[in-house]
PDB file of C-alpha atoms in Angstrom:
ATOM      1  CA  UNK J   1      78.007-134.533 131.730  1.00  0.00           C
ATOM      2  CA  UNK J   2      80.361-131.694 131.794  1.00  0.00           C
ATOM      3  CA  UNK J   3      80.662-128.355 129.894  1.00  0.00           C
ATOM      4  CA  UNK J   4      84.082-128.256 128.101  1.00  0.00           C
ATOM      5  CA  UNK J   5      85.419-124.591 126.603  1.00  0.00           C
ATOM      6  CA  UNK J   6      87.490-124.799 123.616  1.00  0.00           C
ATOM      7  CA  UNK J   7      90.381-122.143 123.003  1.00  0.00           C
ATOM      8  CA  UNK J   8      91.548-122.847 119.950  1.00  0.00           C
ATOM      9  CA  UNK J   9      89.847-125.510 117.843  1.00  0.00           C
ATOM     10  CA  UNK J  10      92.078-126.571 115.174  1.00  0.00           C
ATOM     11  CA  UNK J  11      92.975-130.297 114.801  1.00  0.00           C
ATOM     12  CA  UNK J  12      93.574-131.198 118.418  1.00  0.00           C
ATOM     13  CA  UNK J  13      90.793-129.180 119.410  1.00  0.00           C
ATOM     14  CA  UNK J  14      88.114-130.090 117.282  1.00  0.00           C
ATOM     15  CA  UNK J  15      89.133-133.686 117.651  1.00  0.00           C
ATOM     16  CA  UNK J  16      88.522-133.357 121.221  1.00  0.00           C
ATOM     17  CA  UNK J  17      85.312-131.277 120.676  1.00  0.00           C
ATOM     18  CA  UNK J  18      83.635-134.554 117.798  1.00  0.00           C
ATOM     19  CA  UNK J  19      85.228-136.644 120.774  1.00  0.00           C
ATOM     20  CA  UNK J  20      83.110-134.785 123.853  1.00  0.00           C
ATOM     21  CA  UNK J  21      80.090-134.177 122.156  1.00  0.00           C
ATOM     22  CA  UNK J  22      79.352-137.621 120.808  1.00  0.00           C
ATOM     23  CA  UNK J  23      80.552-138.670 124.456  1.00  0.00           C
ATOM     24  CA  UNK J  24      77.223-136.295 125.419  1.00  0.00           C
ATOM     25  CA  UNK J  25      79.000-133.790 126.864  1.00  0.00           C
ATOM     26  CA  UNK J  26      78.429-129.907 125.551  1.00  0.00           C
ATOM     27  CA  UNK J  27      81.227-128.132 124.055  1.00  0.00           C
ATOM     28  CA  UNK J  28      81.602-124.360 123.672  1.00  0.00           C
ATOM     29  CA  UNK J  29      84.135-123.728 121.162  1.00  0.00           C
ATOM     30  CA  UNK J  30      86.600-120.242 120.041  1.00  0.00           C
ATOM     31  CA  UNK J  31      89.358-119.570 118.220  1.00  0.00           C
ATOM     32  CA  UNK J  32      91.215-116.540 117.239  1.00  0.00           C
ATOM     33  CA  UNK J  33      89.405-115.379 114.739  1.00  0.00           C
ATOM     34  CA  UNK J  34      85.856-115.233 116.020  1.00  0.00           C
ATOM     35  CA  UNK J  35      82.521-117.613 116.332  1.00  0.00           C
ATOM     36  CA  UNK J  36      81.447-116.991 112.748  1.00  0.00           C
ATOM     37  CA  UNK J  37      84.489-118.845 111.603  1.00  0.00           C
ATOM     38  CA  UNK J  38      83.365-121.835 113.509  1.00  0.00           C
ATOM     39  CA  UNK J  39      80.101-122.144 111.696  1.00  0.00           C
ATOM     40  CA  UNK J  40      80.574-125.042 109.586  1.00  0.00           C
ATOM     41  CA  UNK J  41      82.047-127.316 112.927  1.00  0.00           C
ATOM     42  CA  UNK J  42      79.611-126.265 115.317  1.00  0.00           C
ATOM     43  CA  UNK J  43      77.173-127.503 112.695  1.00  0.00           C
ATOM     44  CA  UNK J  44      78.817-130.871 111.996  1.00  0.00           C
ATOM     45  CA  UNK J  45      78.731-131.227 116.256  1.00  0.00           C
ATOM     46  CA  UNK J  46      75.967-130.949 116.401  1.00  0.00           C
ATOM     47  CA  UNK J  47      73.205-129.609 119.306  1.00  0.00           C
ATOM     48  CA  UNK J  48      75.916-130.077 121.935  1.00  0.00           C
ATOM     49  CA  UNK J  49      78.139-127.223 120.475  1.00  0.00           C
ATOM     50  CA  UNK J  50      78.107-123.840 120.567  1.00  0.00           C
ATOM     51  CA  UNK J  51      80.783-121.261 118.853  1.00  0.00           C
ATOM     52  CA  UNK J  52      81.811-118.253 121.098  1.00  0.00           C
ATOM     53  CA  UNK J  53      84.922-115.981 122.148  1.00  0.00           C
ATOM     54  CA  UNK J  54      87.866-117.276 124.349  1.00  0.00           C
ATOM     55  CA  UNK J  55      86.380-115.169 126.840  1.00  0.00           C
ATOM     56  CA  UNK J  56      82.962-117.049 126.640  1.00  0.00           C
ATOM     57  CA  UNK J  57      84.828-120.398 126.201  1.00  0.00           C
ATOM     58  CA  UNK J  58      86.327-120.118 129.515  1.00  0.00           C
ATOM     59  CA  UNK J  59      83.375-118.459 131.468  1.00  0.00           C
ATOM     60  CA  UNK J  60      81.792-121.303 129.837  1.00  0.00           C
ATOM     61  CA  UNK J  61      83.690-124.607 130.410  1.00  0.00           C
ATOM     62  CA  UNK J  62      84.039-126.387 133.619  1.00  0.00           C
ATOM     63  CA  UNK J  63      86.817-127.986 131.596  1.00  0.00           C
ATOM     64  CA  UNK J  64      88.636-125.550 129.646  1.00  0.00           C
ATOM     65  CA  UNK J  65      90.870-126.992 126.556  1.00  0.00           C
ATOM     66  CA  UNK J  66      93.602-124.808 125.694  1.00  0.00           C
ATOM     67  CA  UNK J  67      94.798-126.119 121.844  1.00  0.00           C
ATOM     68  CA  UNK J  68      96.588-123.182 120.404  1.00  0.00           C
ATOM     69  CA  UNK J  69     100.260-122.728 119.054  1.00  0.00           C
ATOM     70  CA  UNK J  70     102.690-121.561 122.173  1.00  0.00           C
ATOM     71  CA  UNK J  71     103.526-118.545 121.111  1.00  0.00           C
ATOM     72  CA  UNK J  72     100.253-117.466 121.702  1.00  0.00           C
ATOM     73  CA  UNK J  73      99.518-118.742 124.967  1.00  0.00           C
ATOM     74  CA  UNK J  74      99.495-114.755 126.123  1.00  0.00           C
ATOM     75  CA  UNK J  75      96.357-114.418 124.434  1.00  0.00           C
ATOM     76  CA  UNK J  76      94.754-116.772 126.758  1.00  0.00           C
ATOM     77  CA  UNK J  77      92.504-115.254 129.309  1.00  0.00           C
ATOM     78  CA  UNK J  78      93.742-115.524 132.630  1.00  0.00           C
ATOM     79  CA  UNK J  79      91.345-113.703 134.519  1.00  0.00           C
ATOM     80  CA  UNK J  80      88.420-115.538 132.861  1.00  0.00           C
ATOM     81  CA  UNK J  81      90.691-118.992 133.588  1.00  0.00           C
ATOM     82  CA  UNK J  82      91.466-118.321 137.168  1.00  0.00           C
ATOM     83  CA  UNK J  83      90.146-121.468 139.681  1.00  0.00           C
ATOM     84  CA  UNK J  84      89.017-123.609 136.509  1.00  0.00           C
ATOM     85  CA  UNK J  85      90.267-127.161 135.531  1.00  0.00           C
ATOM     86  CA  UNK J  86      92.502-126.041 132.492  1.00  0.00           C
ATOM     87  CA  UNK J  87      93.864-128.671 129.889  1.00  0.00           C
ATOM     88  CA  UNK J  88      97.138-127.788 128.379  1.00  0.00           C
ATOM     89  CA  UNK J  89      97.811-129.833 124.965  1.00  0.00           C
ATOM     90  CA  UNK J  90     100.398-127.570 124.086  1.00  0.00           C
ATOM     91  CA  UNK J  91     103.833-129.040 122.345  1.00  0.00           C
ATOM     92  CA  UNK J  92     107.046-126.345 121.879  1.00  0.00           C
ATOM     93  CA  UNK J  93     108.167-127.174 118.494  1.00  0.00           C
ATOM     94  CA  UNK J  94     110.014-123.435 117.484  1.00  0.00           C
ATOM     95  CA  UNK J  95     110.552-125.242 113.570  1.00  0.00           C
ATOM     96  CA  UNK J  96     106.663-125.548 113.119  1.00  0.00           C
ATOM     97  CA  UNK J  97     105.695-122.492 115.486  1.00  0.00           C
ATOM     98  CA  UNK J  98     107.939-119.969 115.910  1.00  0.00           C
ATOM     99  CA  UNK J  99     110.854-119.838 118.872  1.00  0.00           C
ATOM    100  CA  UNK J 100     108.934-118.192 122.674  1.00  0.00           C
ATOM    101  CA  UNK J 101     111.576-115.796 124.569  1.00  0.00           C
ATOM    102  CA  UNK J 102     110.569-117.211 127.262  1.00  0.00           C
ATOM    103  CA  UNK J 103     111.395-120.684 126.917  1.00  0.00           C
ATOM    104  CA  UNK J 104     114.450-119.918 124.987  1.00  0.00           C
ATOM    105  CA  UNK J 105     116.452-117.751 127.464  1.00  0.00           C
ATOM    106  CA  UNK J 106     115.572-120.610 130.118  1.00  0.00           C
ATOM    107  CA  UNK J 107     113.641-118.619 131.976  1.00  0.00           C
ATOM    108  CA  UNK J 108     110.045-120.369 131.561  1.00  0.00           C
ATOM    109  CA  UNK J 109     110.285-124.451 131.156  1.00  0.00           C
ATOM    110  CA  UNK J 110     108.262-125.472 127.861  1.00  0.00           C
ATOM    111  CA  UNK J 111     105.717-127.714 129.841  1.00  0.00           C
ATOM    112  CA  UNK J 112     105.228-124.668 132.869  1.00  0.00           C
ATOM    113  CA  UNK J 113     104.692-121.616 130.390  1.00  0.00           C
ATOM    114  CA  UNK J 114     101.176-122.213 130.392  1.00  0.00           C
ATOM    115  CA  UNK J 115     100.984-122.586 134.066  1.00  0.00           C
ATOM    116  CA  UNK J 116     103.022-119.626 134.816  1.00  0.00           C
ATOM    117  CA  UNK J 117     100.397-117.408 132.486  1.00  0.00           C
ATOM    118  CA  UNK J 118      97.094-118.890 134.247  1.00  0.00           C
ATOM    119  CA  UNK J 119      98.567-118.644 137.966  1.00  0.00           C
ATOM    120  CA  UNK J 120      95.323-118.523 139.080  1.00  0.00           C
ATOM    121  CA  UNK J 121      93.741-121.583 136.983  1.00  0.00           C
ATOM    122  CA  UNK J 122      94.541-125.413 137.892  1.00  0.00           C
ATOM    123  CA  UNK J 123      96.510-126.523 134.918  1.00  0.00           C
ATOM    124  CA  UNK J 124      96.643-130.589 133.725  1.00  0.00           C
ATOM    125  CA  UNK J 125      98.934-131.076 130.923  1.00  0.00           C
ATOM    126  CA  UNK J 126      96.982-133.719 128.624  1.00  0.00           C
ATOM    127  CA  UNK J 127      96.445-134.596 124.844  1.00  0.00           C
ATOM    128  CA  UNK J 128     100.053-133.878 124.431  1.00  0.00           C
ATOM    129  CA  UNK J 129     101.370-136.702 123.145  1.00  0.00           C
ATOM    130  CA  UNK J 130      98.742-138.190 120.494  1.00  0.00           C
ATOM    131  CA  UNK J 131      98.506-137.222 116.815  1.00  0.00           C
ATOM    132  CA  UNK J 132      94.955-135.702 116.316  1.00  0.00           C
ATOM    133  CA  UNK J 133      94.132-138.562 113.639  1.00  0.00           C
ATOM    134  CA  UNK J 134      95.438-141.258 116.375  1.00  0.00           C
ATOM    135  CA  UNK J 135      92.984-139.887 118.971  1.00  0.00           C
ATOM    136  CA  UNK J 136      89.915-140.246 116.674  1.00  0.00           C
ATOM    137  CA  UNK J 137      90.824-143.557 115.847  1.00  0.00           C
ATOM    138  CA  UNK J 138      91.967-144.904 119.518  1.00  0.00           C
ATOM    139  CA  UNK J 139      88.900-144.311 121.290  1.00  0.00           C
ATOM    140  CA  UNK J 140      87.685-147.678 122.524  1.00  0.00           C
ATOM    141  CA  UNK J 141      85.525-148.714 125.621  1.00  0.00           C
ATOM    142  CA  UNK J 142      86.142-149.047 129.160  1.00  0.00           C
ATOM    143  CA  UNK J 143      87.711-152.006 130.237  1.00  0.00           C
ATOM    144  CA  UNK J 144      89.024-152.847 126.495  1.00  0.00           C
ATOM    145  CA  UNK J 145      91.875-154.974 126.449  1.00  0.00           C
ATOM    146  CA  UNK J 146      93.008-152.322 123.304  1.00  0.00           C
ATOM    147  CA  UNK J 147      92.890-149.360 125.352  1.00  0.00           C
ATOM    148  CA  UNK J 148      95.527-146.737 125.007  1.00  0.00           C
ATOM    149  CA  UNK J 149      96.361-144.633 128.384  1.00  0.00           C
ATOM    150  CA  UNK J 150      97.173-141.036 128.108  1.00  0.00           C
ATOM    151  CA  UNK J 151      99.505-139.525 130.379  1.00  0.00           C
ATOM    152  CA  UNK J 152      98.956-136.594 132.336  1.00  0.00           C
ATOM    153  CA  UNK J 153     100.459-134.347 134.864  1.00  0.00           C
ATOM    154  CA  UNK J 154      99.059-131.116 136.965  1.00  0.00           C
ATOM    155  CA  UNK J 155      99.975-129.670 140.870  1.00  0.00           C
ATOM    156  CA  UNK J 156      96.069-130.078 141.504  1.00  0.00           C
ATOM    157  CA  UNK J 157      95.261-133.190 142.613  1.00  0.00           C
ATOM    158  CA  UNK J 158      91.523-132.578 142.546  1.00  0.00           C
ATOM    159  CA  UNK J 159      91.800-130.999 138.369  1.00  0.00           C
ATOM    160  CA  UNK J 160      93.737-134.497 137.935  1.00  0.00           C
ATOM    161  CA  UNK J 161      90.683-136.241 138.580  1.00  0.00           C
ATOM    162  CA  UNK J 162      88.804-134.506 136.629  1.00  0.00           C
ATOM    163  CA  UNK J 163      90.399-134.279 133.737  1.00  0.00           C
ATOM    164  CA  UNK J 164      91.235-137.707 134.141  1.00  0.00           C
ATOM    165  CA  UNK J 165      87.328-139.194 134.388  1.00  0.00           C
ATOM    166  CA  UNK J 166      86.986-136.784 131.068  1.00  0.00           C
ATOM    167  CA  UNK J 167      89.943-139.043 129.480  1.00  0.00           C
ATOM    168  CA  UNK J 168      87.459-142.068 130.628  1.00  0.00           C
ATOM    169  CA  UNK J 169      84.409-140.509 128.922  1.00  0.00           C
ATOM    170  CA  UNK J 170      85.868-140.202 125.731  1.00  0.00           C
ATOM    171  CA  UNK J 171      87.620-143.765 125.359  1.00  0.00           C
ATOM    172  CA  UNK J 172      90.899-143.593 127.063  1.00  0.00           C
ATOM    173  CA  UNK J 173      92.451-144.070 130.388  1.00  0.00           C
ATOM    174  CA  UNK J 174      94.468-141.732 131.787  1.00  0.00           C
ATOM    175  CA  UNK J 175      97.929-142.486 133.644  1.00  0.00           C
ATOM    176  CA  UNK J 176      98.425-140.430 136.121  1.00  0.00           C
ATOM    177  CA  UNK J 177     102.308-139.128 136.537  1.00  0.00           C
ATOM    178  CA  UNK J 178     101.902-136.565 139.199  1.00  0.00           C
ATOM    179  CA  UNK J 179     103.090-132.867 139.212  1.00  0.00           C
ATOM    180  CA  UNK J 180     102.647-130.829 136.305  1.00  0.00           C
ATOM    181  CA  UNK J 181     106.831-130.730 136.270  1.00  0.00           C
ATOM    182  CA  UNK J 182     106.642-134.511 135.735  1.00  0.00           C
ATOM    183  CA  UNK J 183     105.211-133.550 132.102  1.00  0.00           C
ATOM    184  CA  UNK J 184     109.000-133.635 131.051  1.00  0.00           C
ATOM    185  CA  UNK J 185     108.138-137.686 131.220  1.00  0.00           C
ATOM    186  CA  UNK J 186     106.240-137.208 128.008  1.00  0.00           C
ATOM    187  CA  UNK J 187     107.782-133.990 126.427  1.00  0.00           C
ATOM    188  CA  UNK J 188     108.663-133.699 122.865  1.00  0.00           C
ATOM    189  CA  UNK J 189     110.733-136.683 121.387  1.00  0.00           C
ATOM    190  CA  UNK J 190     110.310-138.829 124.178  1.00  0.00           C
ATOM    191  CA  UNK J 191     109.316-142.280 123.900  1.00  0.00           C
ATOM    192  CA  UNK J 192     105.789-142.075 125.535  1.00  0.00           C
ATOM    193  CA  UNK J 193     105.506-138.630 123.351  1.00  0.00           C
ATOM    194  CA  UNK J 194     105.730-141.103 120.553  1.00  0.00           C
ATOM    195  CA  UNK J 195     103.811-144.182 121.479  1.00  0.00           C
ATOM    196  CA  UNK J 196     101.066-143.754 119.568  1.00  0.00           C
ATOM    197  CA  UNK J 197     103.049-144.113 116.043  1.00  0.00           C
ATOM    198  CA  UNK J 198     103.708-147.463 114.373  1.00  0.00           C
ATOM    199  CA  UNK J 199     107.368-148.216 114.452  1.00  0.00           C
ATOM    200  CA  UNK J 200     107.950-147.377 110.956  1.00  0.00           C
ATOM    201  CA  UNK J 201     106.939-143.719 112.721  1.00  0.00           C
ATOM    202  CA  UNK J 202     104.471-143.068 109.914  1.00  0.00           C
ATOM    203  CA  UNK J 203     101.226-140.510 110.852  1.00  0.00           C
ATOM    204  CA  UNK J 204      99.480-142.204 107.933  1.00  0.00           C
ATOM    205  CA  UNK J 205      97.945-144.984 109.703  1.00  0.00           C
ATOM    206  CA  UNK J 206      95.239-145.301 112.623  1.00  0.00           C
ATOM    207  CA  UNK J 207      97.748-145.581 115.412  1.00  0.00           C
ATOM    208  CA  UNK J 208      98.837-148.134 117.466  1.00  0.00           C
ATOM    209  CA  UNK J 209      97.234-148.193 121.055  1.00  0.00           C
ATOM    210  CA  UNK J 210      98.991-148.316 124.023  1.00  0.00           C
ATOM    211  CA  UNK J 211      97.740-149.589 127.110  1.00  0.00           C
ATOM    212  CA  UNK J 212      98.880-148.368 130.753  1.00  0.00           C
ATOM    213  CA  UNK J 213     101.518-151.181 131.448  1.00  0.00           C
ATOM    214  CA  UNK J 214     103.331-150.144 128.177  1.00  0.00           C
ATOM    215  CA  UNK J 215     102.817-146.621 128.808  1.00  0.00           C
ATOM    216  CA  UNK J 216     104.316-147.056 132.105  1.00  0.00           C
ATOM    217  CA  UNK J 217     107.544-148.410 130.347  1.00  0.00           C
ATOM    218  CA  UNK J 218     107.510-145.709 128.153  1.00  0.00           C
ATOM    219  CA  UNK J 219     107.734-143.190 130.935  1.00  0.00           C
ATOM    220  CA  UNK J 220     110.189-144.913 132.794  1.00  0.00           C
ATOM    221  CA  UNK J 221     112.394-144.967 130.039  1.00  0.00           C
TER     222      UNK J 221
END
């Protein structure tokens, strides 16, 4: 089992966080506003979890889950990051969150701001293309002829395979697509960034699952 840090644990996180510790694993969670905040989840966790400050999160996790809005990804501590497995669910959607300089003058690609913060961590972009409801519902066991893939993408081979046998842990597979540049396969508005959503597109419902083969397609295309 494997200690995962949380920073940020808002729907994507604390999906992830239910998802780990009923997997076994332990979970450390933060968020921006401090542990005390994070009373009533770490309590519905259970005796896996723990609440704590980004700082502690990352000393914390061998995993590190990074689930925040992007225009805060400076508040993520690099120093405390660098040479850990980091997982990057971040989307750029400027309507919803706010527009990044960064990205906008074309300086910083969306899917390598996160990267270019942590230069010292080993960053897998993950989680990124799953509505938070979806990925509670999806989960199914190894080997299921219903289970969905999620893609991901990271320069470090060796954080690849770990983040992907934590994908296996908590009911998916993961498909691997190579560097983390190859993220732009499953970027915002994409088809594989949309798999998971029935065709009338509604979030509503459970999800649809996606196995590797149609994932595959979906990349491709």
């Amino acid at each position: 089992m494997t200690t995962i840090g949380f920073i940020g644990s808002g729907n994507i996180g604390g999906t992830l966080a239910r998802l780990a510790a009923d997997a076994g694993h332990d979970v450390v969670l933060s968020n921006s506003r401090g542990p005390a905040t994070l009373r009533e989840l770490i309590t519905a966790l259970g005796p896996h979890a723990r609440a704590a400050t980004p700082d502690e999160a990352a000393t914390a996790g061998e995993i590190v889950v990074v689930s925040i809005p992007v225009r805060a990804y400076r508040q993520v501590p690099a120093a405390a990051l660098r040479g850990r497995v980091v997982i990057d669910t971040l989307n750029y959607d400027p309507a919803r969150q706010g527009r990044v300089p960064e990205i906008e003058a074309a300086g910083i690609p969306a899917p390598l701001l996160l990267q270019s913060h942590l230069s010292g961590a080993r960053v897998v972009k993950a989680f990124s293309t799953v509505y938070f409801k979806h990925l509670a519902a999806l989960r199914r066991p190894a080997g299921g002829p219903d289970r969905s893939a999620l893609p991901i993408a990271g320069d470090d081979p060796g954080a690849r395979q770990a983040v992907a046998a934590l994908i296996d842990s908590l009911g998916f597979d993961a498909y691997d697509v190579g560097p983390l540049a190859e993220s732009r396969r499953f970027a915002p508005g994409t088809p594989a960034q949309l798999a998971h959503l029935d065709p009338a597109g509604l979030l509503a419902t459970p999800g649809r699952p996606v196995p590797a083969d149609e994932l595959a397609r979906l990349l491709a295309a």
